[in-house]
Each structure stands twice: as C-alpha cells, then as structure tokens.
mmCIF file of C-alpha atoms in Angstrom:
data_model
loop_
_atom_site.group_PDB
_atom_site.id
_atom_site.type_symbol
_atom_site.label_atom_id
_atom_site.label_comp_id
_atom_site.label_asym_id
_atom_site.label_seq_id
_atom_site.Cartn_x
_atom_site.Cartn_y
_atom_site.Cartn_z
ATOM 1 C CA MET A 1 -0.026 0.111 0.029
ATOM 2 C CA LYS A 2 1.289 3.483 -0.922
ATOM 3 C CA LYS A 3 1.544 5.955 1.954
ATOM 4 C CA LEU A 4 -1.206 8.524 1.966
ATOM 5 C CA ASN A 5 -0.060 12.008 1.519
ATOM 6 C CA ILE A 6 -1.963 15.340 2.031
ATOM 7 C CA LYS A 7 -2.739 15.401 -1.874
ATOM 8 C CA SER A 8 -4.274 11.931 -1.593
ATOM 9 C CA ILE A 9 -6.096 12.661 1.626
ATOM 10 C CA VAL A 10 -7.748 15.785 -0.073
ATOM 11 C CA ILE A 11 -8.611 13.722 -3.236
ATOM 12 C CA TYR A 12 -10.282 10.969 -1.292
ATOM 13 C CA THR A 13 -12.328 13.505 0.977
ATOM 14 C CA ILE A 14 -13.531 15.069 -2.261
ATOM 15 C CA ILE A 15 -14.646 11.749 -3.482
ATOM 16 C CA LEU A 16 -16.691 10.972 -0.451
ATOM 17 C CA VAL A 17 -18.331 14.375 -0.437
ATOM 18 C CA PHE A 18 -19.276 13.789 -4.147
ATOM 19 C CA ILE A 19 -20.710 10.385 -3.578
ATOM 20 C CA PHE A 20 -22.735 11.926 -0.396
ATOM 21 C CA VAL A 21 -24.158 14.725 -2.690
ATOM 22 C CA ALA A 22 -25.022 12.281 -5.503
ATOM 23 C CA VAL A 23 -26.836 10.054 -3.222
ATOM 24 C CA ARG A 24 -28.702 12.966 -1.590
ATOM 25 C CA GLU A 25 -29.691 14.375 -4.962
ATOM 26 C CA ILE A 26 -31.072 10.909 -6.049
ATOM 27 C CA ILE A 27 -33.241 10.744 -2.789
ATOM 28 C CA ILE A 28 -34.530 14.236 -3.470
ATOM 29 C CA SER A 29 -35.392 13.599 -7.038
ATOM 30 C CA LYS A 30 -37.380 10.489 -6.161
ATOM 31 C CA SER A 31 -39.434 12.231 -3.429
ATOM 32 C CA ASP A 32 -40.150 15.299 -5.562
ATOM 33 C CA GLU A 33 -40.450 14.814 -9.276
ATOM 34 C CA SER A 34 -40.696 18.593 -9.860
ATOM 35 C CA SER A 35 -37.191 19.131 -8.412
ATOM 36 C CA SER A 36 -34.015 18.623 -10.566
ATOM 37 C CA SER A 37 -30.574 17.827 -9.308
ATOM 38 C CA SER A 38 -27.202 19.055 -10.629
ATOM 39 C CA PRO A 39 -24.795 16.550 -11.968
ATOM 40 C CA LEU A 40 -21.873 15.319 -9.718
ATOM 41 C CA GLU A 41 -18.910 17.339 -11.055
ATOM 42 C CA ASN A 42 -15.927 15.307 -10.582
ATOM 43 C CA THR A 43 -12.782 17.512 -10.264
ATOM 44 C CA LEU A 44 -10.129 14.778 -9.277
ATOM 45 C CA ASN A 45 -7.015 14.574 -11.314
ATOM 46 C CA ALA A 46 -4.007 12.851 -9.636
ATOM 47 C CA GLU A 47 -1.621 14.301 -12.185
ATOM 48 C CA ASN A 48 -3.067 17.781 -13.041
ATOM 49 C CA THR A 49 -3.654 20.774 -10.812
ATOM 50 C CA MET A 50 -7.114 21.414 -9.435
ATOM 51 C CA GLU A 51 -7.140 24.628 -11.557
ATOM 52 C CA GLU A 52 -6.652 22.839 -14.664
ATOM 53 C CA VAL A 53 -9.470 20.446 -13.825
ATOM 54 C CA LEU A 54 -11.832 23.087 -12.856
ATOM 55 C CA ASP A 55 -11.309 24.827 -16.256
ATOM 56 C CA GLU A 56 -11.830 21.647 -17.954
ATOM 57 C CA GLN A 57 -15.024 20.330 -16.203
ATOM 58 C CA ASN A 58 -17.741 23.032 -16.667
ATOM 59 C CA LEU A 59 -20.630 20.458 -17.016
ATOM 60 C CA ASP A 60 -23.922 21.901 -17.885
ATOM 61 C CA GLU A 61 -25.866 22.972 -14.811
ATOM 62 C CA ASP A 62 -29.136 21.729 -16.165
ATOM 63 C CA ASN A 63 -28.165 17.913 -16.519
ATOM 64 C CA GLU A 64 -30.966 16.543 -14.704
ATOM 65 C CA GLU A 65 -31.122 12.867 -13.475
ATOM 66 C CA LYS A 66 -33.055 10.694 -15.817
ATOM 67 C CA GLU A 67 -34.988 7.783 -15.078
ATOM 68 C CA THR A 68 -33.862 4.805 -16.946
ATOM 69 C CA ASN A 69 -36.537 2.762 -18.884
ATOM 70 C CA VAL A 70 -37.144 -0.471 -16.969
ATOM 71 C CA THR A 71 -39.069 -2.455 -19.538
ATOM 72 C CA ILE A 72 -38.321 -6.061 -19.539
ATOM 73 C CA ALA A 73 -38.177 -8.049 -22.652
ATOM 74 C CA GLU A 74 -40.711 -10.835 -22.407
ATOM 75 C CA THR A 75 -40.117 -12.264 -25.715
ATOM 76 C CA VAL A 76 -37.372 -12.267 -28.499
ATOM 77 C CA SER A 77 -39.607 -10.133 -30.643
ATOM 78 C CA THR A 78 -39.806 -7.481 -28.081
ATOM 79 C CA VAL A 79 -36.071 -7.274 -27.807
ATOM 80 C CA TYR A 80 -35.712 -6.225 -31.597
ATOM 81 C CA ASP A 81 -39.076 -4.614 -32.133
ATOM 82 C CA GLY A 82 -38.640 -1.348 -34.295
ATOM 83 C CA LEU A 83 -34.900 -1.464 -34.473
ATOM 84 C CA PRO A 84 -32.927 -1.010 -37.748
ATOM 85 C CA GLN A 85 -31.657 -4.226 -39.175
ATOM 86 C CA HIS A 86 -27.990 -3.274 -38.748
ATOM 87 C CA VAL A 87 -28.580 -2.709 -34.950
ATOM 88 C CA ILE A 88 -30.497 -6.244 -34.834
ATOM 89 C CA ASP A 89 -27.473 -7.943 -36.690
ATOM 90 C CA VAL A 90 -25.056 -6.311 -34.334
ATOM 91 C CA MET A 91 -26.910 -7.386 -31.195
ATOM 92 C CA LYS A 92 -27.317 -10.844 -32.410
ATOM 93 C CA LYS A 93 -23.793 -11.204 -33.379
ATOM 94 C CA SER A 94 -22.952 -10.087 -29.795
ATOM 95 C CA ILE A 95 -24.662 -13.161 -28.216
ATOM 96 C CA GLU A 96 -23.039 -15.665 -30.494
ATOM 97 C CA LEU A 97 -21.019 -18.250 -28.752
ATOM 98 C CA PRO A 98 -17.223 -17.236 -28.629
ATOM 99 C CA ASP A 99 -14.355 -19.229 -30.219
ATOM 100 C CA PRO A 100 -13.388 -21.797 -27.682
ATOM 101 C CA ASN A 101 -9.708 -21.352 -28.214
ATOM 102 C CA PRO A 102 -9.146 -17.532 -28.749
ATOM 103 C CA ILE A 103 -5.701 -16.022 -29.326
ATOM 104 C CA VAL A 104 -4.368 -13.235 -27.328
ATOM 105 C CA GLY A 105 -1.583 -11.375 -28.595
ATOM 106 C CA VAL A 106 1.201 -9.663 -26.484
ATOM 107 C CA GLY A 107 3.718 -6.980 -27.431
ATOM 108 C CA ARG A 108 6.387 -5.846 -25.043
ATOM 109 C CA GLY A 109 8.736 -2.777 -25.005
ATOM 110 C CA THR A 110 8.453 0.910 -24.482
ATOM 111 C CA GLU A 111 7.893 2.225 -28.135
ATOM 112 C CA PHE A 112 4.153 2.707 -28.030
ATOM 113 C CA GLY A 113 3.402 2.313 -31.808
ATOM 114 C CA GLU A 114 5.591 -0.606 -32.395
ATOM 115 C CA VAL A 115 4.488 -2.538 -29.342
ATOM 116 C CA THR A 116 0.850 -1.934 -30.200
ATOM 117 C CA GLU A 117 1.205 -3.259 -33.873
ATOM 118 C CA THR A 118 3.232 -6.299 -32.606
ATOM 119 C CA ALA A 119 0.484 -7.240 -30.067
ATOM 120 C CA ILE A 120 -2.226 -6.786 -32.674
ATOM 121 C CA GLN A 121 -0.202 -8.934 -35.250
ATOM 122 C CA ASN A 122 0.496 -11.600 -32.682
ATOM 123 C CA ALA A 123 -3.386 -11.805 -32.037
ATOM 124 C CA GLY A 124 -3.905 -12.520 -35.823
ATOM 125 C CA GLY A 125 -4.014 -8.864 -37.109
ATOM 126 C CA LEU A 126 -7.165 -6.861 -38.160
ATOM 127 C CA GLY A 127 -7.505 -8.277 -41.742
ATOM 128 C CA ASP A 128 -10.417 -10.433 -40.849
ATOM 129 C CA VAL A 129 -11.859 -7.799 -38.481
ATOM 130 C CA ILE A 130 -12.143 -4.740 -40.474
ATOM 131 C CA GLU A 131 -13.757 -4.778 -43.983
ATOM 132 C CA GLU A 132 -13.561 -2.191 -46.973
ATOM 133 C CA GLY A 133 -15.538 0.719 -46.362
ATOM 134 C CA ASP A 134 -16.173 0.002 -42.575
ATOM 135 C CA VAL A 135 -16.881 2.776 -40.131
ATOM 136 C CA VAL A 136 -14.987 2.043 -37.108
ATOM 137 C CA LEU A 137 -15.562 3.346 -33.579
ATOM 138 C CA ILE A 138 -12.555 3.356 -31.231
ATOM 139 C CA LYS A 139 -13.351 3.584 -27.517
ATOM 140 C CA PRO A 140 -10.258 4.558 -25.425
ATOM 141 C CA ASN A 141 -10.228 5.240 -21.622
ATOM 142 C CA LEU A 142 -10.144 8.995 -21.171
ATOM 143 C CA CYS A 143 -10.998 8.773 -17.487
ATOM 144 C CA MET A 144 -9.395 11.934 -16.434
ATOM 145 C CA ASN A 145 -8.263 13.671 -19.579
ATOM 146 C CA ALA A 146 -4.928 13.252 -18.023
ATOM 147 C CA ARG A 147 -1.421 13.910 -19.822
ATOM 148 C CA PRO A 148 -0.209 10.858 -21.751
ATOM 149 C CA ASP A 149 2.674 10.052 -19.213
ATOM 150 C CA THR A 150 0.070 9.117 -16.617
ATOM 151 C CA PRO A 151 -1.471 5.664 -15.660
ATOM 152 C CA THR A 152 -5.062 6.802 -16.056
ATOM 153 C CA THR A 153 -5.542 7.382 -19.708
ATOM 154 C CA THR A 154 -5.028 5.336 -22.771
ATOM 155 C CA ASP A 155 -1.870 6.795 -24.572
ATOM 156 C CA TYR A 156 -2.653 8.663 -27.639
ATOM 157 C CA ARG A 157 0.122 6.814 -29.574
ATOM 158 C CA VAL A 158 -1.666 3.435 -28.843
ATOM 159 C CA VAL A 159 -4.841 4.800 -30.338
ATOM 160 C CA GLN A 160 -2.858 6.503 -33.164
ATOM 161 C CA LYS A 161 -1.334 3.315 -34.146
ATOM 162 C CA VAL A 162 -4.891 1.495 -34.054
ATOM 163 C CA VAL A 163 -6.237 4.229 -36.225
ATOM 164 C CA GLU A 164 -3.454 3.627 -38.811
ATOM 165 C CA MET A 165 -3.945 -0.115 -38.804
ATOM 166 C CA VAL A 166 -7.807 0.128 -39.395
ATOM 167 C CA LYS A 167 -7.407 2.605 -42.243
ATOM 168 C CA GLU A 168 -4.773 0.283 -43.840
ATOM 169 C CA GLU A 169 -7.508 -2.381 -43.775
ATOM 170 C CA GLY A 170 -9.932 -0.042 -45.683
ATOM 171 C CA ALA A 171 -11.919 1.665 -43.016
ATOM 172 C CA SER A 172 -13.756 4.753 -44.586
ATOM 173 C CA LYS A 173 -14.214 6.542 -41.215
ATOM 174 C CA VAL A 174 -12.679 6.403 -37.700
ATOM 175 C CA ILE A 175 -14.703 7.805 -34.782
ATOM 176 C CA ILE A 176 -13.051 8.126 -31.442
ATOM 177 C CA ALA A 177 -15.906 8.120 -28.823
ATOM 178 C CA GLU A 178 -15.898 8.400 -25.136
ATOM 179 C CA GLY A 179 -18.340 9.058 -22.190
ATOM 180 C CA GLY A 180 -15.668 9.138 -19.415
ATOM 181 C CA PHE A 181 -15.245 10.410 -15.807
ATOM 182 C CA MET A 182 -14.593 13.914 -16.947
ATOM 183 C CA GLY A 183 -17.757 15.533 -18.802
ATOM 184 C CA LYS A 184 -15.838 17.381 -21.601
ATOM 185 C CA ASN A 185 -13.748 14.490 -22.967
ATOM 186 C CA PHE A 186 -12.867 16.354 -26.110
ATOM 187 C CA SER A 187 -12.754 19.970 -25.450
ATOM 188 C CA GLU A 188 -9.782 21.822 -26.886
ATOM 189 C CA ALA A 189 -8.036 22.048 -23.476
ATOM 190 C CA ALA A 190 -8.439 18.137 -23.006
ATOM 191 C CA LEU A 191 -7.248 17.276 -26.379
ATOM 192 C CA GLN A 192 -4.025 19.332 -25.927
ATOM 193 C CA ARG A 193 -3.403 17.941 -22.516
ATOM 194 C CA ASN A 194 -3.774 14.482 -23.675
ATOM 195 C CA LEU A 195 -2.337 15.052 -27.029
ATOM 196 C CA TYR A 196 -5.344 13.368 -28.891
ATOM 197 C CA ASN A 197 -5.328 16.412 -31.020
ATOM 198 C CA THR A 198 -2.296 15.062 -32.912
ATOM 199 C CA ILE A 199 -4.490 12.164 -34.198
ATOM 200 C CA GLU A 200 -5.445 13.140 -37.837
ATOM 201 C CA ASP A 201 -8.409 12.260 -39.957
ATOM 202 C CA VAL A 202 -10.828 11.196 -37.033
ATOM 203 C CA GLU A 203 -14.020 12.431 -35.666
ATOM 204 C CA PHE A 204 -14.266 12.897 -31.865
ATOM 205 C CA VAL A 205 -17.586 12.222 -30.314
ATOM 206 C CA ASN A 206 -18.255 13.122 -26.545
ATOM 207 C CA ILE A 207 -20.724 10.479 -25.557
ATOM 208 C CA ASN A 208 -21.675 12.604 -22.379
ATOM 209 C CA ASP A 209 -23.327 15.058 -24.679
ATOM 210 C CA PHE A 210 -26.049 12.693 -25.786
ATOM 211 C CA GLY A 211 -29.677 12.667 -24.668
ATOM 212 C CA GLN A 212 -32.334 10.124 -24.940
ATOM 213 C CA GLU A 213 -32.992 11.103 -28.497
ATOM 214 C CA ASP A 214 -29.490 10.057 -29.419
ATOM 215 C CA CYS A 215 -29.769 6.534 -28.140
ATOM 216 C CA TYR A 216 -31.576 3.355 -28.519
ATOM 217 C CA ALA A 217 -33.428 1.743 -25.669
ATOM 218 C CA LEU A 218 -31.986 -1.790 -25.737
ATOM 219 C CA VAL A 219 -32.278 -5.147 -23.755
ATOM 220 C CA THR A 220 -30.673 -8.426 -24.784
ATOM 221 C CA GLU A 221 -32.398 -11.869 -24.978
ATOM 222 C CA ASN A 222 -32.371 -13.518 -21.566
ATOM 223 C CA SER A 223 -31.187 -10.250 -19.929
ATOM 224 C CA ILE A 224 -29.622 -10.796 -16.541
ATOM 225 C CA LEU A 225 -30.214 -7.034 -15.900
ATOM 226 C CA GLY A 226 -33.733 -7.082 -16.973
ATOM 227 C CA LYS A 227 -33.959 -3.353 -17.849
ATOM 228 C CA GLU A 228 -33.332 -1.363 -20.981
ATOM 229 C CA LEU A 229 -30.232 0.479 -21.307
ATOM 230 C CA LEU A 230 -30.006 3.705 -23.354
ATOM 231 C CA VAL A 231 -26.992 2.962 -25.785
ATOM 232 C CA PRO A 232 -25.793 5.758 -28.286
ATOM 233 C CA LYS A 233 -26.775 5.388 -31.753
ATOM 234 C CA VAL A 234 -23.302 6.071 -32.888
ATOM 235 C CA TYR A 235 -22.046 3.172 -30.920
ATOM 236 C CA MET A 236 -24.651 0.662 -32.386
ATOM 237 C CA GLU A 237 -24.473 1.880 -35.940
ATOM 238 C CA ALA A 238 -20.668 1.836 -36.333
ATOM 239 C CA ASP A 239 -19.724 -1.342 -38.393
ATOM 240 C CA LYS A 240 -16.972 -2.344 -36.084
ATOM 241 C CA VAL A 241 -16.049 -1.265 -32.345
ATOM 242 C CA ILE A 242 -12.560 -1.441 -31.037
ATOM 243 C CA THR A 243 -11.976 -0.866 -27.235
ATOM 244 C CA VAL A 244 -8.514 0.432 -26.429
ATOM 245 C CA ALA A 245 -8.542 0.162 -22.567
ATOM 246 C CA LYS A 246 -5.911 1.181 -19.912
ATOM 247 C CA LEU A 247 -4.113 -1.621 -17.699
ATOM 248 C CA LYS A 248 -4.966 -0.245 -14.244
ATOM 249 C CA THR A 249 -6.668 -1.214 -10.969
ATOM 250 C CA HIS A 250 -9.970 0.055 -9.645
ATOM 251 C CA PHE A 251 -11.061 0.599 -5.991
ATOM 252 C CA GLN A 252 -14.361 -0.969 -6.365
ATOM 253 C CA PRO A 253 -14.728 -4.527 -5.315
ATOM 254 C CA GLU A 254 -16.910 -5.528 -8.182
ATOM 255 C CA ALA A 255 -14.354 -4.001 -10.640
ATOM 256 C CA VAL A 256 -10.867 -4.593 -9.177
ATOM 257 C CA VAL A 257 -9.342 -3.823 -12.595
ATOM 258 C CA THR A 258 -10.291 -1.551 -15.503
ATOM 259 C CA LEU A 259 -9.627 -3.302 -18.624
ATOM 260 C CA SER A 260 -11.675 -4.203 -21.839
ATOM 261 C CA ILE A 261 -15.093 -5.062 -20.288
ATOM 262 C CA LYS A 262 -14.952 -2.214 -17.882
ATOM 263 C CA ASN A 263 -13.869 0.249 -20.550
ATOM 264 C CA CYS A 264 -17.320 -0.221 -22.354
ATOM 265 C CA TYR A 265 -18.948 1.436 -19.187
ATOM 266 C CA GLY A 266 -17.879 4.722 -21.043
ATOM 267 C CA ALA A 267 -20.122 4.013 -23.889
ATOM 268 C CA ILE A 268 -23.065 5.197 -21.954
ATOM 269 C CA SER A 269 -23.871 8.761 -21.559
ATOM 270 C CA SER A 270 -23.578 10.310 -18.057
ATOM 271 C CA LYS A 271 -26.197 12.796 -18.940
ATOM 272 C CA LEU A 272 -28.836 10.140 -18.868
ATOM 273 C CA TYR A 273 -27.730 8.418 -15.653
ATOM 274 C CA GLY A 274 -27.751 11.136 -13.105
ATOM 275 C CA THR A 275 -24.001 11.991 -12.684
ATOM 276 C CA SER A 276 -20.706 12.064 -14.442
ATOM 277 C CA ASN A 277 -19.539 8.886 -12.592
ATOM 278 C CA LYS A 278 -22.930 7.265 -13.815
ATOM 279 C CA ILE A 279 -24.138 6.421 -10.269
ATOM 280 C CA GLY A 280 -27.450 5.633 -11.800
ATOM 281 C CA LEU A 281 -25.812 2.395 -13.616
ATOM 282 C CA HIS A 282 -24.006 1.443 -10.501
ATOM 283 C CA ASN A 283 -27.422 1.356 -8.580
ATOM 284 C CA MET A 284 -28.770 -1.011 -11.364
ATOM 285 C CA GLY A 285 -26.191 -3.610 -10.370
ATOM 286 C CA PHE A 286 -22.584 -3.084 -11.493
ATOM 287 C CA VAL A 287 -21.650 -6.572 -12.620
ATOM 288 C CA GLU A 288 -25.062 -7.033 -14.351
ATOM 289 C CA THR A 289 -24.811 -3.712 -16.163
ATOM 290 C CA MET A 290 -21.232 -4.727 -17.300
ATOM 291 C CA ILE A 291 -22.499 -7.757 -18.926
ATOM 292 C CA GLU A 292 -25.663 -6.165 -20.429
ATOM 293 C CA ILE A 293 -23.496 -3.377 -22.180
ATOM 294 C CA ASN A 294 -21.172 -5.924 -23.683
ATOM 295 C CA LYS A 295 -23.949 -8.349 -24.642
ATOM 296 C CA ILE A 296 -25.721 -5.339 -26.511
ATOM 297 C CA ARG A 297 -22.543 -4.593 -28.391
ATOM 298 C CA ARG A 298 -19.628 -6.854 -27.893
ATOM 299 C CA PRO A 299 -16.642 -4.999 -29.227
ATOM 300 C CA ASP A 300 -14.967 -6.637 -32.323
ATOM 301 C CA PHE A 301 -11.425 -6.291 -31.035
ATOM 302 C CA ALA A 302 -9.796 -5.144 -27.758
ATOM 303 C CA VAL A 303 -6.414 -3.533 -27.091
ATOM 304 C CA ILE A 304 -5.027 -2.818 -23.545
ATOM 305 C CA ASP A 305 -2.399 -0.097 -23.169
ATOM 306 C CA GLY A 306 -0.041 -1.300 -20.441
ATOM 307 C CA ILE A 307 3.110 0.460 -21.431
ATOM 308 C CA ILE A 308 2.527 2.495 -18.285
ATOM 309 C CA GLY A 309 0.187 0.709 -16.065
ATOM 310 C CA GLY A 310 -1.588 1.882 -13.036
ATOM 311 C CA GLU A 311 -1.694 0.227 -9.427
ATOM 312 C CA GLY A 312 -3.215 1.384 -6.177
ATOM 313 C CA TYR A 313 -6.274 3.309 -5.600
ATOM 314 C CA GLY A 314 -7.607 3.524 -9.166
ATOM 315 C CA PRO A 315 -9.196 4.594 -11.528
ATOM 316 C CA VAL A 316 -8.151 8.094 -10.910
ATOM 317 C CA ASP A 317 -5.167 8.030 -8.351
ATOM 318 C CA ASN A 318 -3.200 5.130 -9.664
ATOM 319 C CA THR A 319 0.569 4.950 -9.135
ATOM 320 C CA PRO A 320 2.506 4.384 -12.333
ATOM 321 C CA VAL A 321 4.025 0.923 -13.137
ATOM 322 C CA GLU A 322 6.432 0.572 -15.965
ATOM 323 C CA SER A 323 4.842 -2.767 -17.124
ATOM 324 C CA ASN A 324 5.841 -2.109 -20.860
ATOM 325 C CA ILE A 325 3.103 -4.411 -22.293
ATOM 326 C CA ILE A 326 0.211 -4.440 -24.564
ATOM 327 C CA PHE A 327 -2.525 -7.006 -25.071
ATOM 328 C CA ALA A 328 -4.830 -7.490 -27.925
ATOM 329 C CA GLY A 329 -7.312 -9.967 -29.381
ATOM 330 C CA LYS A 330 -10.841 -10.527 -30.628
ATOM 331 C CA ASP A 331 -12.145 -12.083 -27.464
ATOM 332 C CA ILE A 332 -12.601 -9.202 -24.853
ATOM 333 C CA ALA A 333 -12.880 -11.524 -21.941
ATOM 334 C CA ALA A 334 -9.900 -13.661 -23.018
ATOM 335 C CA VAL A 335 -7.877 -10.438 -23.325
ATOM 336 C CA ASP A 336 -9.021 -9.333 -19.852
ATOM 337 C CA THR A 337 -8.425 -12.803 -18.233
ATOM 338 C CA ILE A 338 -4.636 -12.815 -19.749
ATOM 339 C CA ALA A 339 -4.019 -9.055 -18.703
ATOM 340 C CA LEU A 340 -5.582 -9.557 -15.056
ATOM 341 C CA ASN A 341 -3.344 -12.651 -14.676
ATOM 342 C CA PHE A 342 -0.334 -10.659 -15.648
ATOM 343 C CA MET A 343 -1.216 -8.088 -12.963
ATOM 344 C CA GLY A 344 -1.239 -10.812 -10.381
ATOM 345 C CA PHE A 345 -5.003 -11.367 -9.816
ATOM 346 C CA GLU A 346 -6.964 -14.429 -9.982
ATOM 347 C CA LEU A 347 -10.215 -14.628 -12.133
ATOM 348 C CA ASP A 348 -12.282 -15.258 -8.952
ATOM 349 C CA GLN A 349 -11.016 -11.860 -7.700
ATOM 350 C CA VAL A 350 -12.568 -10.070 -10.432
ATOM 351 C CA PRO A 351 -16.320 -10.631 -10.479
ATOM 352 C CA HIS A 352 -17.342 -8.850 -13.778
ATOM 353 C CA VAL A 353 -14.612 -10.657 -15.802
ATOM 354 C CA LYS A 354 -15.646 -13.981 -14.327
ATOM 355 C CA ALA A 355 -19.370 -13.253 -15.099
ATOM 356 C CA ALA A 356 -18.415 -12.364 -18.684
ATOM 357 C CA GLY A 357 -17.123 -16.061 -19.240
ATOM 358 C CA GLU A 358 -20.171 -17.405 -17.381
ATOM 359 C CA ASN A 359 -22.423 -15.392 -19.692
ATOM 360 C CA ASN A 360 -20.744 -16.484 -22.946
ATOM 361 C CA LEU A 361 -19.231 -13.036 -23.681
ATOM 362 C CA GLY A 362 -15.755 -14.774 -24.134
ATOM 363 C CA ILE A 363 -13.309 -17.399 -22.717
ATOM 364 C CA THR A 364 -11.935 -17.012 -19.202
ATOM 365 C CA ASP A 365 -10.550 -20.494 -18.875
ATOM 366 C CA TYR A 366 -6.866 -19.792 -19.036
ATOM 367 C CA ASP A 367 -6.108 -23.185 -20.278
ATOM 368 C CA GLN A 368 -8.333 -22.596 -23.330
ATOM 369 C CA ILE A 369 -6.455 -19.213 -24.364
ATOM 370 C CA GLN A 370 -3.514 -19.343 -26.705
ATOM 371 C CA VAL A 371 -1.220 -16.508 -25.800
ATOM 372 C CA GLU A 372 1.245 -15.392 -28.507
ATOM 373 C CA GLY A 373 4.135 -13.089 -28.013
ATOM 374 C CA ALA A 374 5.147 -13.848 -24.329
ATOM 375 C CA ASN A 375 5.089 -16.426 -21.644
ATOM 376 C CA ILE A 376 2.788 -14.689 -18.955
ATOM 377 C CA GLU A 377 3.955 -16.937 -16.120
ATOM 378 C CA GLU A 378 7.511 -15.871 -16.705
ATOM 379 C CA ILE A 379 6.735 -12.046 -16.899
ATOM 380 C CA LYS A 380 3.682 -11.524 -14.588
ATOM 381 C CA MET A 381 3.873 -8.813 -12.063
ATOM 382 C CA SER A 382 2.059 -8.021 -8.800
ATOM 383 C CA PHE A 383 -0.027 -4.881 -9.034
ATOM 384 C CA ASP A 384 -0.979 -3.401 -5.645
ATOM 385 C CA ARG A 385 -4.488 -2.486 -5.014
#
C-alpha cells in the first residue's frame, strides 16, 4: 500500500463528498419529481492541478437525473421490435458463442506504436476484423483527460497506431468516442493535454453530450439486468467497435481492474444516468450492467495499453507502473483474463470478468486461451490495489 500524502487525503475527501451529494440528490429527485438535481462534478485529477481540472470540467448545470426505462423483454420479438436491421444484426452477433480457443497477442517494449502493432499482429491482425468501407468506432479510456505520461488514460500513441491499422485495412471513417469520468472529454483543453489532437483524420464524439433522442433503448435476450439501457446510436450503428483500454486497478470490489470489459462502461452517457460517474448505472447492479452493455454490443477487437500501467487506488489516483506491455485480441474476456493474470490477480477476484465467461461473452478459462508473444507466467507482475 502506498503511504497517503496530503494530496491523496484531499482527493479521497472530495470523492466522499461527491458520493454523499450524489446519493442525496437521487433521494430528493425520487421524493419530488418537480425538482432537478445537478450532476456530480468530478474534479479529481492525480496528475493535474485543481485549476486545470476546474477549467476543464464546466458540465452543464441543467443536466437533470433521468429515470432509466425499466421495460423487461418478455419475448425475443420485443427485444428487436422497431430497431434498424443493422442494429439487430449487431446485437445477434454479440450473443453468439465465442471461439472456444481464442488467441491473445502480446507486445512488449517501450515504443508505443511498435508494441501496439506487434500485439495486434500476434493476435492475428485486423485483416479479418475490418472490411473495406467500414465505419470503425474506437473507444479509449480517457477517465481523467490526463497527460499521456500518466497511468489513468489510454496513451494517444496506442490509439494512433490502431487508427493507422484500421485505415490500412480499408476503413472509410474512424470515430473516437468516449463518455468518461470527466464531462468534457474532447474540449480543446483536454485534447491538448492528452495529445489526442495530434491524431489526424478522425471524428471525436463526446458520448456525455447525448440525450435520450441520441440513443436506442435496448435489452438483450435472456437479460440478466432485466432493464433497457440507453445506448448511443453512434455506438450501435458503427460497423466495428474496438476498445482500447488502460491496464490499471480500480477501487471498487466489483471491478478490481479496469480493462476491456469495464472500458465499455464509458459507452453510456452520463447525462442520462444522473452524474458524471454514472451512479445510476451502479445502482442498477454493477456486474449485471457490465454484462448487459457488452452483450448489447460486444466489441469486435480489444487492445489494452499497459506500457505505463496503474496500480493502487484507481481509477483516478493510480501509481504508475512500468509494465511495458500491450495485450490484444478478438475475445474481450480472454484478453482481460490474460491481462489480469499478468497483473497478479486471479479470475475469482474479478467478478465482472468471471461473469463475462459465465455469460458467454468470451473465454475466461486460462487453459483454453492461446497466448502469442510472451510467456505470462514468466513475466507476470504483482499490482498493488
């Protein structure tokens, strides 16, 4: 455990205050429908000054908490009723049984682009993932809009290499979309700080700007959540989705780590679920929500940036770890399984990844996964949490 300093104590105190305010606002909104509550404005950034964060945050004051639609699908026909055919096809593909013997590619080193390409090629490449003319949505982890030398944000150089590789395979358009912890993921200040402004010929989409009209209300067949989720149309209408997560720990016991599966949490708009940390989703059941989001739209490929990993009290106050590794593969659960094993965790310690295997989102049996590029048992580390 790292020793708490004054800065950390202040940060944790702010977190507790924000949680208290968020819970209070939810109680008030339920007791008085005519009242509205302001969103929780998270101003935590372990690597940036409070002034920087406050300049960045500026969330709209009128973001009211929204009640989520709780319609339960009674038959398969109600699940897909009224949806565009492409969205139906995406949802049906997302619940297909996974390859029983997936490949997870590993790249090692400190040169971001080179290691990313190595990991992807070791996983089989993108040739049978991306088709000519595809619109590809890339979902990074921009939790705190931090500088690229921090353990909280997917490094821009990893995303840049993924962009280059999907374009080489014929993608007609690349969208970088995020609905992260900070409200203004793609403001000019944020893009300058995390250097995503150096990535050319892409469209940036801030999912947190989306209202109900920008989303589909979706529920899966045999849903373990039993409630519709409001999922952005841009996320569902993209031909392919690639998650580019960060290798880091998370303080919540249901999470433990933030990898590919957890990264898709940021595909949901904070504007629709109460606060910028999506407390409305947490209240619906963290593990169940994680599974439902990924069963509605299972990413077609996963990359985890672990060149600079993060241990300790994540996801916003991680301590940097020079892990010098990147993971990649088509099976998000398999990629997460190998990554968490590298970090020193057991599958039973990470409920949402274990549940992914139990719900056929991917393979979590270590013996069924083929790892190319490294022997994990020889290089595994022990991340503090």
